[in-house]
Amino acid sequence: MDNQNLKVLLPREDIAATVRKLAADITRDYHDKNPILIGILKGAFVFMADLVRCLNFPLELEFVRLASYSGTQSTGQLKMLQTLPCPVEGRHVLVIEDIIDTGLTTAFIMGYVKTKSPASLKLCALLDKPARRCAPVDIDYLGFTVPDRFVVGYGLDYDQKYRNLPDVCVLEAKP
Ligand code: IMP
């Protein structure tokens, strides 16, 4: 991408410290609950991998994958590409998101899990971009609030690229 610049917004050290803090809060609340952590693919995979390695108690992992209907962007017209393979009825569920922008994806997934009758349902997000919110979302565990910029790295992509960057970076057009 010759016409784009990457500027580090959240360095890897800051992310690691925040992940440890989130893990401490989650440990306090879930250490005796054998929770199911549900990661939203693909963006949450790096965050989830780092987070669960800081959680030293019994838990289970699942993943779901969502996609916007083709040709639309964050319209709420979402479909599940990969649904939950296990029953969550009566279980404590923690949904793990990379970034919450409009909130439509999160509102959709939280509504979907709720129909499966979990004992409890909470949300953990690494990043919150509240400027463009159009669906209300309660974030129980939050890493960082970010400005209304397009960010990549640490699992987040632009056109499926940059997920492997270790820092969260702002993607900008070159002047
Ligand atoms: P929402 O439905 O608008 O809240 O968007 C949620 C999804 O959009 C996230 O899980 C990301 O996959 C994607 N997204 C939103 N903002 C960004 C960004 O700044 N960088 C990369 N992906 C983003």
Tab-separated table of C-alpha atoms and ligand atoms in Angstrom:
chain	number	residue	atom	x	y	z
A	1	MET	CA	0.000	0.000	0.000
A	2	ASP	CA	2.241	2.767	-1.273
A	3	ASN	CA	-0.203	5.588	-0.715
A	4	GLN	CA	-0.804	4.881	2.972
A	5	ASN	CA	1.087	5.660	6.165
A	6	LEU	CA	0.992	3.721	9.405
A	7	LYS	CA	1.339	5.657	12.654
A	8	VAL	CA	1.549	3.809	15.975
A	9	LEU	CA	-1.393	4.713	18.181
A	10	LEU	CA	-1.098	2.020	20.862
A	11	PRO	CA	2.362	0.497	21.274
A	12	ARG	CA	2.614	-3.214	22.048
A	13	GLU	CA	3.855	-2.558	25.608
A	14	ASP	CA	0.738	-0.510	26.423
A	15	ILE	CA	-1.477	-3.188	24.900
A	16	ALA	CA	0.233	-5.923	26.944
A	17	ALA	CA	-0.198	-3.955	30.193
A	18	THR	CA	-3.870	-3.333	29.437
A	19	VAL	CA	-4.467	-6.987	28.550
A	20	ARG	CA	-2.974	-7.959	31.929
A	21	LYS	CA	-5.263	-5.485	33.705
A	22	LEU	CA	-8.334	-6.795	31.853
A	23	ALA	CA	-7.297	-10.352	32.702
A	24	ALA	CA	-7.044	-9.438	36.396
A	25	ASP	CA	-10.577	-7.988	36.341
A	26	ILE	CA	-11.937	-11.011	34.469
A	27	THR	CA	-10.152	-13.386	36.865
A	28	ARG	CA	-11.733	-11.620	39.849
A	29	ASP	CA	-15.207	-12.038	38.336
A	30	TYR	CA	-14.980	-15.448	36.605
A	31	HIS	CA	-12.346	-17.589	38.359
A	32	ASP	CA	-14.964	-19.932	39.828
A	33	LYS	CA	-17.552	-19.804	37.015
A	34	ASN	CA	-16.029	-21.984	34.275
A	35	PRO	CA	-17.072	-19.382	31.675
A	36	ILE	CA	-17.331	-19.710	27.910
A	37	LEU	CA	-15.375	-16.982	26.116
A	38	ILE	CA	-16.718	-16.308	22.636
A	39	GLY	CA	-14.326	-14.553	20.258
A	40	ILE	CA	-15.609	-12.704	17.219
A	41	LEU	CA	-13.578	-13.661	14.141
A	42	LYS	CA	-11.451	-12.592	12.597
A	43	GLY	CA	-10.433	-9.389	14.379
A	44	ALA	CA	-10.451	-10.636	17.984
A	45	PHE	CA	-8.080	-13.552	17.447
A	46	VAL	CA	-4.852	-11.828	18.566
A	47	PHE	CA	-6.447	-10.104	21.561
A	48	MET	CA	-8.193	-13.322	22.598
A	49	ALA	CA	-4.972	-15.337	22.314
A	50	ASP	CA	-3.080	-12.908	24.552
A	51	LEU	CA	-5.970	-12.486	27.004
A	52	VAL	CA	-6.636	-16.181	27.646
A	53	ARG	CA	-2.965	-16.837	28.304
A	54	CYS	CA	-3.276	-14.430	31.246
A	55	LEU	CA	-6.300	-16.302	32.638
A	56	ASN	CA	-5.229	-19.076	34.969
A	57	PHE	CA	-8.550	-20.775	35.734
A	58	PRO	CA	-10.898	-23.236	33.956
A	59	LEU	CA	-12.662	-21.776	30.920
A	60	GLU	CA	-13.817	-22.780	27.461
A	61	LEU	CA	-13.315	-21.000	24.133
A	62	GLU	CA	-15.600	-20.698	21.161
A	63	PHE	CA	-15.630	-18.481	18.081
A	64	VAL	CA	-18.328	-17.049	15.879
A	65	ARG	CA	-17.898	-15.319	12.579
A	66	LEU	CA	-20.142	-12.623	11.202
A	67	ALA	CA	-20.270	-10.852	7.888
A	68	SER	CA	-22.137	-7.920	6.487
A	69	TYR	CA	-24.291	-8.746	3.528
A	70	SER	CA	-22.278	-8.016	0.429
A	71	GLY	CA	-22.230	-4.443	-0.776
A	72	THR	CA	-23.212	-2.967	2.557
A	73	GLN	CA	-21.154	-1.601	5.418
A	74	SER	CA	-22.233	-1.655	9.040
A	75	THR	CA	-25.885	-1.455	8.111
A	76	GLY	CA	-26.968	-4.020	10.678
A	77	GLN	CA	-27.625	-6.427	7.814
A	78	LEU	CA	-25.438	-9.110	9.352
A	79	LYS	CA	-25.331	-12.846	8.928
A	80	MET	CA	-23.575	-15.577	10.880
A	81	LEU	CA	-20.903	-17.359	8.831
A	82	GLN	CA	-19.989	-19.577	11.762
A	83	THR	CA	-22.533	-20.120	14.532
A	84	LEU	CA	-21.971	-21.354	18.076
A	85	PRO	CA	-21.193	-25.078	17.990
A	86	CYS	CA	-21.901	-25.668	21.699
A	87	PRO	CA	-24.900	-25.034	23.961
A	88	VAL	CA	-24.458	-22.034	26.253
A	89	GLU	CA	-27.704	-22.435	28.175
A	90	GLY	CA	-27.072	-21.896	31.889
A	91	ARG	CA	-23.406	-20.979	31.272
A	92	HIS	CA	-21.574	-17.747	32.033
A	93	VAL	CA	-20.633	-16.201	28.692
A	94	LEU	CA	-18.102	-13.464	27.970
A	95	VAL	CA	-18.020	-12.122	24.412
A	96	ILE	CA	-14.613	-10.878	23.223
A	97	GLU	CA	-14.502	-8.135	20.566
A	98	ASP	CA	-11.624	-6.322	18.883
A	99	ILE	CA	-13.269	-2.932	18.337
A	100	ILE	CA	-16.731	-1.481	18.771
A	101	ASP	CA	-17.513	1.164	16.214
A	102	THR	CA	-21.179	1.674	15.286
A	103	GLY	CA	-22.071	-1.045	17.789
A	104	LEU	CA	-24.235	-2.887	15.258
A	105	THR	CA	-22.074	-6.019	15.164
A	106	THR	CA	-21.909	-6.233	18.940
A	107	ALA	CA	-25.626	-5.601	19.387
A	108	PHE	CA	-26.296	-8.389	16.885
A	109	ILE	CA	-24.008	-10.925	18.543
A	110	MET	CA	-25.154	-10.106	22.079
A	111	GLY	CA	-28.773	-10.528	20.936
A	112	TYR	CA	-27.919	-13.833	19.283
A	113	VAL	CA	-26.198	-15.249	22.395
A	114	LYS	CA	-29.006	-13.993	24.627
A	115	THR	CA	-31.511	-16.169	22.725
A	116	LYS	CA	-29.430	-19.195	23.854
A	117	SER	CA	-30.304	-18.489	27.536
A	118	PRO	CA	-26.868	-18.102	29.172
A	119	ALA	CA	-26.700	-17.718	32.970
A	120	SER	CA	-24.948	-14.386	32.390
A	121	LEU	CA	-23.672	-12.448	29.407
A	122	LYS	CA	-20.968	-9.785	29.404
A	123	LEU	CA	-18.781	-8.030	26.876
A	124	CYS	CA	-15.038	-7.421	26.758
A	125	ALA	CA	-13.619	-5.167	24.023
A	126	LEU	CA	-10.045	-4.107	23.409
A	127	LEU	CA	-11.031	-0.875	21.646
A	128	ASP	CA	-14.026	1.432	21.761
A	129	LYS	CA	-14.578	4.021	19.024
A	130	PRO	CA	-17.638	5.799	20.410
A	131	ALA	CA	-17.787	8.640	17.838
A	132	ARG	CA	-19.822	6.641	15.322
A	133	ARG	CA	-22.028	4.672	17.713
A	134	CYS	CA	-25.568	4.078	16.522
A	135	ALA	CA	-26.559	0.997	18.557
A	136	PRO	CA	-26.218	1.297	22.345
A	137	VAL	CA	-23.656	-1.128	23.772
A	138	ASP	CA	-22.617	-1.728	27.394
A	139	ILE	CA	-18.947	-2.656	27.580
A	140	ASP	CA	-18.168	-4.505	30.807
A	141	TYR	CA	-14.394	-4.734	30.284
A	142	LEU	CA	-12.721	-2.153	28.042
A	143	GLY	CA	-9.098	-1.729	27.037
A	144	PHE	CA	-8.857	1.635	25.265
A	145	THR	CA	-11.096	4.347	23.887
A	146	VAL	CA	-9.795	5.452	20.471
A	147	PRO	CA	-10.540	8.474	18.281
A	148	ASP	CA	-12.609	8.262	15.118
A	149	ARG	CA	-9.753	7.024	12.927
A	150	PHE	CA	-9.319	3.779	11.028
A	151	VAL	CA	-6.974	1.554	13.002
A	152	VAL	CA	-5.159	-1.629	12.023
A	153	GLY	CA	-2.844	-4.168	13.620
A	154	TYR	CA	-3.107	-6.512	16.603
A	155	GLY	CA	-5.760	-8.480	14.686
A	156	LEU	CA	-7.486	-5.538	13.014
A	157	ASP	CA	-7.368	-5.321	9.248
A	158	TYR	CA	-7.770	-3.077	6.266
A	159	ASP	CA	-8.798	-5.206	3.292
A	160	GLN	CA	-7.537	-8.319	5.177
A	161	LYS	CA	-4.079	-6.801	5.601
A	162	TYR	CA	-2.092	-5.567	8.644
A	163	ARG	CA	-3.640	-8.048	11.142
A	164	ASN	CA	-0.114	-9.236	11.981
A	165	LEU	CA	1.210	-5.853	13.143
A	166	PRO	CA	2.104	-6.028	16.853
A	167	ASP	CA	0.986	-2.438	17.564
A	168	VAL	CA	-2.366	-0.771	16.917
A	169	CYS	CA	-1.721	1.808	14.198
A	170	VAL	CA	-3.693	4.529	12.483
A	171	LEU	CA	-3.909	4.076	8.740
A	172	GLU	CA	-3.651	7.399	6.927
A	173	ALA	CA	-3.508	8.420	3.309
A	174	LYS	CA	-0.143	9.951	2.395
A	175	PRO	CA	-0.385	13.683	1.769
B	1	IMP	P1	-19.412	-2.034	14.170
B	1	IMP	O1	-20.500	-3.036	13.839
B	1	IMP	O2	-19.542	-0.788	13.338
B	1	IMP	O3	-19.303	-1.740	15.638
B	1	IMP	O4	-18.070	-2.636	13.672
B	1	IMP	C1	-17.483	-3.680	14.243
B	1	IMP	C2	-16.474	-4.308	13.308
B	1	IMP	O5	-16.050	-3.407	12.262
B	1	IMP	C3	-15.249	-4.626	14.103
B	1	IMP	O6	-15.347	-5.888	14.715
B	1	IMP	C4	-14.176	-4.546	13.040
B	1	IMP	O7	-14.089	-5.783	12.372
B	1	IMP	C5	-14.665	-3.489	12.071
B	1	IMP	N1	-14.053	-2.179	12.361
B	1	IMP	C6	-14.634	-1.069	12.864
B	1	IMP	N2	-13.760	-0.052	12.987
B	1	IMP	C7	-12.570	-0.552	12.541
B	1	IMP	C8	-11.251	0.025	12.431
B	1	IMP	O8	-10.959	1.188	12.771
B	1	IMP	N3	-10.305	-0.818	11.938
B	1	IMP	C9	-10.532	-2.099	11.565
B	1	IMP	N4	-11.746	-2.663	11.662
B	1	IMP	C10	-12.764	-1.895	12.144
